[in-house]
Amino acid sequence: MSRSSLDLWVGIFVLVGIGALFFLALRVGNVSSVDLSNAYVVRGQFDNIGGLKVRAPVKSAGVVVGRVDSIDFDNNSFRAEVRMKVSSDYEFPRDTIASILTSGLLGEQYIGLDPGGDIEMLEDGEILQITQSAIVLEKLIGQFLFDRAQAPQE
Amino acid sequence: MSTVSAVRRLGAMVSAGVWRLGFAARFFAMLLVYSGQSLRRVHLTIREIYFSGVLSLLIIVVSGLFVGMVLGLQGYETLQRFGSGDALGVLVALSLTRELGPVVAGLLFASRAGSAVTAEIGLMKTTEQLKAMDMMAVNPIARVVAPRFWGGVISMPLLAAIFTAMGILGGWLIGVVVIGVDAGAFWSQMQAAVDFRYDIMNGVIKSVVFGVAVSLIAVFEGYDCHPTAEGISRAITRTVVTSALAILALDFILTSFMFRGTS
């Protein structure tokens, strides 16, 4: 095989390979998802995180604004401490409420941020004051059954 | 007495293994040292990309398509029991980008291109071409080994990307065109679940590591083979077996580092 046709074939191969990568990036993966190279960290303490995982999305008004960075247990308050990385493109008031929600009935769990009305904005490393834990189905059912048992029989 | 000879045999095996490992490490170091010299003559590497990359395209494309189609069929079968047939795109894309793409492409690459490289270098050694080069002051590592190594390292990630893309198209073909899953749901759920940096780039990193491992094993086995017909055939077998084991072991190690604590 002559050198020029060999070069041509290798060129086509490299282009097809890079094209496949572009296809994966643009059509398969969400390349335009939230950019966390410039992000600030906020922390929140929860009584129960349910099935929340590291890298779970942090959403506000349904838009992904960040991701869960780490989950630890705080020895002093006996609560779960969740560190969230929020993209610097988004700012939230200091009295923002963080709740652990579930997408759909059996979907993954994520953190929802509901902005408050404070004039000052959250800064790097700050702790969210108001949090709402995940709903644990067993507890909910237990509570329901307990209430039914307590209710006066008609 | 038999116990003593068994212990002696064990000792000999260990010492041979350590010697071979040391030789492999020295060989790799020499390969890196002479790589600069060989990369300057870029057409040598381009020729090897042709032999290990372009000529592997057919098997990669066909296998990728069929793996994706099987994933589409089997995945839909299971998912529709839970009423979530729309999540087929997520299943196909995540399994291909994270695992099947790099691993299956690596195994195919080892058996198609790795074995050919071992056979070629082994035959050159058997017919004393490597010694002849040395005599003519041409370094055989810079002229023969390094271009084949770099050709493999460059080809492997591209082949893995093509395999993954073809697999996803195969899944789409079966899921959307044949079974009738909604095309919008197929792509949008896939895009929502697959993260570029996390899933796709980790798959690419895996394929680069596999490319280095398979290419190194292939050139080393060829260079180190016993210079007989039987020696070459054994070297080729060792290339395929060792590469496959290395890919599976490295995949486990890389996966446990990349996806720890998230699943």
CSV table of N, CA, C and O in Angstrom, one decimal, chain A residues 16 23 26 29 55-56 59 75 79 87-88 97 100 108 134 139 141 144 151:
chain,number,residue,atom,x,y,z
A,16,VAL,N,-12.9,9.3,12.4
A,16,VAL,CA,-14.1,8.5,12.8
A,16,VAL,C,-14.0,8.4,14.4
A,16,VAL,O,-15.0,8.5,15.0
A,23,PHE,N,-19.8,12.3,19.3
A,23,PHE,CA,-21.2,11.8,19.3
A,23,PHE,C,-21.5,11.4,20.8
A,23,PHE,O,-22.6,11.8,21.3
A,26,LEU,N,-21.9,14.8,22.8
A,26,LEU,CA,-23.0,15.7,22.5
A,26,LEU,C,-24.4,15.0,22.5
A,26,LEU,O,-25.4,15.6,23.0
A,29,GLY,N,-23.9,12.0,26.3
A,29,GLY,CA,-23.7,12.6,27.6
A,29,GLY,C,-24.2,14.0,27.6
A,29,GLY,O,-24.4,14.6,26.5
A,55,ARG,N,-22.5,12.8,44.7
A,55,ARG,CA,-22.7,13.1,43.3
A,55,ARG,C,-24.2,13.2,42.9
A,55,ARG,O,-24.5,13.4,41.7
A,56,ALA,N,-25.1,13.1,43.9
A,56,ALA,CA,-26.5,13.3,43.6
A,56,ALA,C,-26.7,14.8,43.2
A,56,ALA,O,-26.0,15.6,43.7
A,59,LYS,N,-30.7,20.6,43.1
A,59,LYS,CA,-31.6,21.3,42.1
A,59,LYS,C,-32.3,22.5,42.8
A,59,LYS,O,-32.5,22.4,44.0
A,75,ASN,N,-20.2,14.0,64.7
A,75,ASN,CA,-20.2,13.4,66.0
A,75,ASN,C,-20.8,14.3,67.1
A,75,ASN,O,-21.2,13.8,68.1
A,79,ARG,N,-26.0,14.2,63.5
A,79,ARG,CA,-26.8,14.3,62.3
A,79,ARG,C,-25.8,14.1,61.1
A,79,ARG,O,-24.6,14.1,61.3
A,87,SER,N,-22.6,25.5,41.7
A,87,SER,CA,-21.9,26.3,40.6
A,87,SER,C,-21.9,27.8,41.0
A,87,SER,O,-22.9,28.3,41.4
A,88,SER,N,-20.7,28.5,40.7
A,88,SER,CA,-20.7,29.9,41.0
A,88,SER,C,-21.6,30.7,40.2
A,88,SER,O,-21.8,31.9,40.4
A,97,ILE,N,-33.7,27.1,52.0
A,97,ILE,CA,-34.1,25.8,52.7
A,97,ILE,C,-33.6,24.7,51.8
A,97,ILE,O,-33.9,24.7,50.6
A,100,ILE,N,-34.4,17.1,51.2
A,100,ILE,CA,-34.0,15.9,50.4
A,100,ILE,C,-35.3,15.4,49.8
A,100,ILE,O,-36.3,15.1,50.5
A,108,GLU,N,-34.3,8.5,42.0
A,108,GLU,CA,-33.1,8.8,42.9
A,108,GLU,C,-33.4,10.0,43.8
A,108,GLU,O,-34.4,10.7,43.5
A,134,ALA,N,-35.1,13.6,54.5
A,134,ALA,CA,-35.7,12.7,53.5
A,134,ALA,C,-37.0,12.1,54.2
A,134,ALA,O,-36.9,11.8,55.4
A,139,LYS,N,-41.2,5.0,58.2
A,139,LYS,CA,-41.6,5.8,59.3
A,139,LYS,C,-43.0,6.4,59.1
A,139,LYS,O,-43.9,6.4,59.9
A,141,ILE,N,-45.4,5.1,57.1
A,141,ILE,CA,-46.4,4.0,57.2
A,141,ILE,C,-46.6,3.7,58.7
A,141,ILE,O,-47.8,3.6,59.2
A,144,PHE,N,-48.7,6.3,60.3
A,144,PHE,CA,-50.1,6.2,59.8
A,144,PHE,C,-50.8,5.1,60.5
A,144,PHE,O,-51.9,5.3,61.1
A,151,ALA,N,-56.9,6.3,66.8
A,151,ALA,CA,-58.1,7.0,66.6
A,151,ALA,C,-59.3,6.3,67.2
A,151,ALA,O,-59.3,5.0,67.3
